[in-house]
Amino acid sequence: VARHLIYAGHDVHVVTGAPEYVFTTEIESPRLFLRKVLLDCGAVQADALTVDRLASLEKYSETAVAPRDAILMTEVEWLKSIKADLVVSDVVPVACRAAADAGIRSVCVTNFSWDFIYAEYVMAAGNHHRSIVWQIAEDYSHCEFLIRLPGYCPMPAFRDAIDVPLVVRRLHKSREEVRKELGIMEDVKVVILNFGGQPAGWTLKEEYLPHGWLCLVCGASDSQVLPPNFIKLAKDTYTPDVIVASDCMLGKIGYGTVSESLAFKIPFVFVRRDYFNEEPFLRNMLEVAANILQDTASGQNYTSNKLSGARRLQDAIVLGYQLQRVPGRDLSIPDWYSNAENELGLRTGSPTADIDEDNLLMPSYIEDFEILHGDFLGLSDTVSFLKSLSELDVVHDSGKGTEKRQIREQKAAAGLFNWEEDIFVARAPGRLDVMGGIADYSGSLVLQMPIREACHVAVQKIHPTKQRLWKHAQARQGAKGQGPTPVLQIVSYGSELSNRGPTFDMDLSDFMDGEQPISYEKARSYFSQDPSQRWAAYIAGTILVLQKEFGLHFENSISMLVSSAVPEGKGVSSSAAVEVATMSAVAAAHGLNINPRDLALLCQKVENHVVGAPCGVMDQMTSACGEANKLLAMVCQPAEVLGLVDIPSHVRFWGIDSGIRHSVGGADYGSVRIGAFMGRKIIKSVASELLSQSLTNGGTTSDDLEEDGIELLEAEASLEYLCNLSPHRYEALYIKQLPQTLFGDIFLKKYTDHNDSVTVIDQKRNYGLRAATKHPIYENFRVKAFKALLTSATSDDQLTALGELMYQCHYSYSACGLGSDGTDRLVQLVQELQHSKRSRAAEGTLYGAKITGGGSGGTICVVGKNSLRSSEQILQIQQRYKIATGYLPIVFEASSPGAGKFGHLRIRRRN
């Protein structure tokens, strides 16, 4: 951008904290003036892949908030001294304010803004930093307009935006010239390691590269010694040139890497990073571009069905209001947000209402509704949900002289229901994986505890002529030349916590292909079109599953309100809670009586086939069948509930969140699952060979196997679930037959298929096979021992043994590749307290811990004595983790009933 402005004959002064060579290698002109000043700090990284959210906010406060008045004074004087005509910013907030104070216009050029990025950091790091977000947004509001780059995030502060194509640095040299300078032959494969200059402390080894490959390393320190197949690039190397000279790039997603990989057509292998909030939008740009090209190549016409720019702009502005939904936030919204809302015609309905925590149990909230069926069981979160329903159409005055305001979620919800019709409410909790975890898909026994945090869903079945449609839904039906037809409308609270859209709607006819429901594959593609709407698959998918599995015909419209207190990405089954609550409410509204076990299996179909996440069934089963303060014992073959196991009064379980986002749909979980199914197939093959040898030898083998041995081999040759193989049989006959790792193409060539309907083998991927196979075999044994110990005599040895089984499970996860630094740190903190002199002197209170669920982050489960001392130690762990990482973990410490125990409420608003 600067180069083109200079070529157009203008003087360009660049104010930056970046090294001079970033500009001087690209621009050689007397019209370029560089001024080295740091006006913001971006995101503070602990390393190339980790953002320290608290440190980022504290650094910004130190850099831009504390000295703000002095910065503004200096910048205004400097702008006037150079007689600036325009300020262009990427994307420094105070620059926009300084320009306004100097009477100069300003423009921003960016794909993200810092109010959006820091908003999530504030939620995690503490509300004492919340004023930072509003100050940044206020500064941006002085900008004339935004030049919006591809792959952009929601940017609520900018009311006017101009979308431009990809802006990318040009090339100076050809691929051949760069390779010649580096001494690399044309036939040599080259990967460039491009992590933005961060990997100086990484250890690189020769064996990390395939034979014959070279790696060009950006940002290596002067003292760093590299293996012979790694080439250190100079710090001022012009990156676009060496990218083009490479065959692929390995790095982190940022605008620079994404734009250059697209512009220069270089394959980009990226590492997923948590808390880089712009990443999903840039990743979507890569995926969308690839899909468009793929569809075009196969002869499909590509037409964008994305919302208009005006609609997206409305959504972006209202994101500012969404920041206010979190309890404890200021309700003072800057005037310019209100003005933007008024200008766009967004203000209809009622504003956000404060929740008075001291009066949550007031019976007046219940009395607003006539409960025609069911019992809320005295659950305070259900009372709170009914309170929110009762206030949907209530207009509050938000303060002295202040406009009445409300966020889009609640505004959309205000018109969602017809108060003359019945509403059906269901509730389903999340779950804490005490033992069993990922072994569920291999048929293991699992022990699961429903947690206090739950999801509520309100559903209303209503005739299309009585449903109040959102304007774009009306326009869609009008464009089709239709009268009123069945429509699904969903409002989901809490969208600001996960960067997704707060509303979703669709014509229910979209689920039909003629007279039959569409395939699950088509549904998965339908919900994948817009990443911000992908969440709706968990909810709307329940309707398709009921259509396909029950032959249900939906002739009426459906309105849904979803409110979940189960935090997403923490490994406590937020998705299962949403699915089970939704399925329960929809089934009740349509007169279906589905028992909790069958309902859980239907919800698993939603996640496996509509969402496309290869999960087992234990999450849905716990949410549906669990009971408060009991462990659900289930053998996942596929879903045999053994019953409920009482938690002894002296034993207690806690969950502690690591802050590292967990996803069952992630590649790690899927690859470990594939490895386990590969192992089962190989074991069956080996057993068949041994059995054949036995029968050929007249009924015995060289080891004189007796008839019982032959029966065992017969069972193992037809092994349906890996967990039905005992550890001693695995060690005796099969472990040496399993390679540590195996490439997908080699496996498929010999065995054809791994017989898992919800995963697909990547032929080019090297799968960890032995560890993935061993884990469920031993985990099943550990869970059986754990269950037996819970019913044994009370003793310190009992607790020690329970804890040891948890530790073994944790390290087995790590062996599979499903560990994480955060969960390892938490488990280590438990061990430090357990083995401290003080704990040993008092006979200890905490005894063990393990990673839970699908692993790769999420939450750990801790076992200890049910005592005040244990609770104090859990708080110590929470605080120590915060000191070490900057993140204050969520602690899950209570239980609640599952959806089956809750049933459903049928309610109607009183006149």
Coordinates of N, CA, C and O in Angstrom, one line a residue, residues 302-353:
Y302 N -20.6 -22.3 -9.3 CA -20.5 -21.7 -8.0 C -21.3 -20.4 -7.9 O -21.0 -19.5 -8.7
T303 N -22.2 -20.4 -7.0 CA -22.9 -19.1 -6.7 C -22.9 -18.9 -5.2 O -23.2 -19.8 -4.4
S304 N -22.5 -17.7 -4.8 CA -22.4 -17.4 -3.4 C -23.8 -17.2 -2.8 O -24.6 -16.4 -3.3
N305 N -24.1 -17.9 -1.7 CA -25.3 -17.7 -1.0 C -25.1 -17.0 0.3 O -25.9 -17.0 1.2
K306 N -23.9 -16.3 0.4 CA -23.6 -15.6 1.7 C -24.5 -14.4 1.8 O -25.0 -13.9 0.8
L307 N -24.6 -13.9 3.0 CA -25.4 -12.8 3.3 C -24.8 -11.5 2.6 O -23.6 -11.5 2.4
S308 N -25.7 -10.5 2.4 CA -25.2 -9.3 1.8 C -24.2 -8.6 2.7 O -24.2 -8.8 3.9
G309 N -23.4 -7.7 2.1 CA -22.5 -6.9 2.9 C -23.2 -6.0 3.9 O -22.7 -5.9 5.0
A310 N -24.4 -5.5 3.6 CA -25.1 -4.7 4.5 C -25.6 -5.5 5.7 O -25.5 -5.1 6.9
R311 N -26.0 -6.8 5.5 CA -26.4 -7.6 6.6 C -25.2 -8.0 7.4 O -25.3 -8.0 8.7
R312 N -24.1 -8.3 6.8 CA -22.9 -8.7 7.6 C -22.4 -7.5 8.4 O -22.0 -7.6 9.6
L313 N -22.6 -6.3 7.9 CA -22.2 -5.1 8.6 C -23.1 -4.9 9.8 O -22.6 -4.6 10.9
Q314 N -24.4 -5.1 9.7 CA -25.3 -5.1 10.8 C -24.8 -6.1 11.9 O -24.8 -5.8 13.1
D315 N -24.6 -7.3 11.5 CA -24.1 -8.3 12.4 C -22.8 -7.9 13.2 O -22.7 -8.1 14.4
A316 N -21.9 -7.2 12.4 CA -20.7 -6.8 13.0 C -20.9 -5.8 14.1 O -20.3 -5.8 15.1
I317 N -21.8 -4.8 13.8 CA -22.0 -3.7 14.7 C -22.7 -4.3 16.0 O -22.3 -4.0 17.1
V318 N -23.6 -5.2 15.8 CA -24.3 -5.7 17.0 C -23.4 -6.6 17.8 O -23.6 -6.8 19.0
L319 N -22.3 -7.1 17.3 CA -21.3 -7.8 18.1 C -20.9 -7.0 19.3 O -20.6 -7.6 20.4
G320 N -20.8 -5.7 19.1 CA -20.4 -4.8 20.3 C -21.4 -5.0 21.4 O -21.0 -5.0 22.6
Y321 N -22.7 -5.2 21.1 CA -23.7 -5.4 22.2 C -23.5 -6.8 22.8 O -23.7 -6.9 24.0
Q322 N -23.1 -7.7 22.0 CA -23.0 -9.1 22.5 C -21.9 -9.1 23.7 O -22.0 -10.0 24.6
L323 N -21.0 -8.2 23.6 CA -19.9 -8.2 24.6 C -20.5 -7.9 26.0 O -20.0 -8.2 27.0
Q324 N -21.7 -7.3 26.0 CA -22.3 -6.9 27.3 C -23.1 -8.0 28.0 O -23.5 -7.9 29.1
R325 N -23.3 -9.2 27.3 CA -24.1 -10.2 27.9 C -23.4 -10.9 29.1 O -24.1 -11.6 29.9
V326 N -22.1 -10.9 29.1 CA -21.4 -11.6 30.2 C -21.7 -10.9 31.5 O -21.5 -9.7 31.6
P327 N -22.1 -11.7 32.5 CA -22.4 -11.1 33.8 C -21.2 -10.3 34.4 O -20.0 -10.7 34.3
G328 N -21.5 -9.2 34.9 CA -20.4 -8.4 35.5 C -19.9 -7.3 34.6 O -19.1 -6.4 35.0
R329 N -20.3 -7.3 33.3 CA -19.9 -6.3 32.4 C -20.6 -5.0 32.6 O -21.7 -4.9 33.1
D330 N -19.9 -3.9 32.2 CA -20.6 -2.6 32.3 C -21.7 -2.6 31.3 O -21.7 -3.1 30.2
L331 N -22.8 -1.9 31.7 CA -23.9 -1.7 30.7 C -23.8 -0.4 30.0 O -24.7 -0.1 29.2
S332 N -22.8 0.4 30.2 CA -22.7 1.6 29.5 C -22.1 1.4 28.1 O -20.9 1.1 28.0
I333 N -22.9 1.5 27.1 CA -22.4 1.3 25.7 C -22.2 2.6 25.1 O -23.0 3.6 25.2
P334 N -21.0 2.8 24.4 CA -20.7 4.1 23.8 C -21.9 4.6 22.9 O -22.5 3.8 22.2
D335 N -22.0 5.9 22.9 CA -23.1 6.5 22.1 C -23.1 6.1 20.7 O -24.1 5.9 20.0
W336 N -21.9 6.0 20.1 CA -21.8 5.8 18.7 C -22.3 4.4 18.3 O -22.8 4.2 17.2
Y337 N -22.2 3.4 19.3 CA -22.9 2.1 19.0 C -24.4 2.3 18.9 O -25.0 1.7 18.0
S338 N -24.9 3.1 19.8 CA -26.4 3.3 19.8 C -26.8 4.0 18.5 O -27.8 3.7 17.9
N339 N -26.0 5.0 18.1 CA -26.3 5.7 16.9 C -26.3 4.8 15.7 O -27.1 4.9 14.8
A340 N -25.2 3.9 15.6 CA -25.2 3.0 14.5 C -26.4 2.1 14.5 O -26.9 1.8 13.4
E341 N -26.8 1.7 15.7 CA -28.0 0.8 15.8 C -29.2 1.5 15.2 O -30.0 0.9 14.4
N342 N -29.4 2.8 15.6 CA -30.5 3.5 15.1 C -30.5 3.7 13.6 O -31.5 3.6 12.9
E343 N -29.3 4.1 13.1 CA -29.2 4.4 11.7 C -29.5 3.1 10.8 O -30.0 3.3 9.7
L344 N -29.2 2.0 11.4 CA -29.4 0.7 10.6 C -30.8 0.1 10.8 O -31.2 -0.9 10.3
G345 N -31.6 0.8 11.7 CA -32.9 0.3 12.0 C -32.9 -1.0 12.7 O -33.8 -1.8 12.5
L346 N -32.0 -1.2 13.6 CA -31.9 -2.4 14.3 C -32.7 -2.4 15.6 O -32.9 -3.5 16.2
R347 N -33.2 -1.3 16.0 CA -33.8 -1.2 17.4 C -35.3 -1.5 17.3 O -36.1 -0.7 16.9
T348 N -35.7 -2.7 17.6 CA -37.1 -3.1 17.8 C -37.1 -4.1 18.9 O -36.2 -4.9 19.1
G349 N -38.1 -4.1 19.7 CA -38.2 -5.1 20.8 C -37.6 -4.6 22.1 O -37.4 -3.4 22.3
S350 N -37.2 -5.5 22.9 CA -36.7 -5.2 24.3 C -35.2 -5.3 24.4 O -34.6 -6.0 23.7
P351 N -34.7 -4.5 25.4 CA -33.3 -4.5 25.6 C -32.8 -5.6 26.6 O -33.6 -6.4 27.1
T352 N -31.5 -5.7 26.8 CA -31.0 -6.6 27.8 C -31.5 -6.3 29.2 O -31.5 -5.2 29.6
A353 N -31.8 -7.4 29.9 CA -32.3 -7.2 31.3 C -31.2 -7.7 32.2 O -30.6 -8.7 32.0

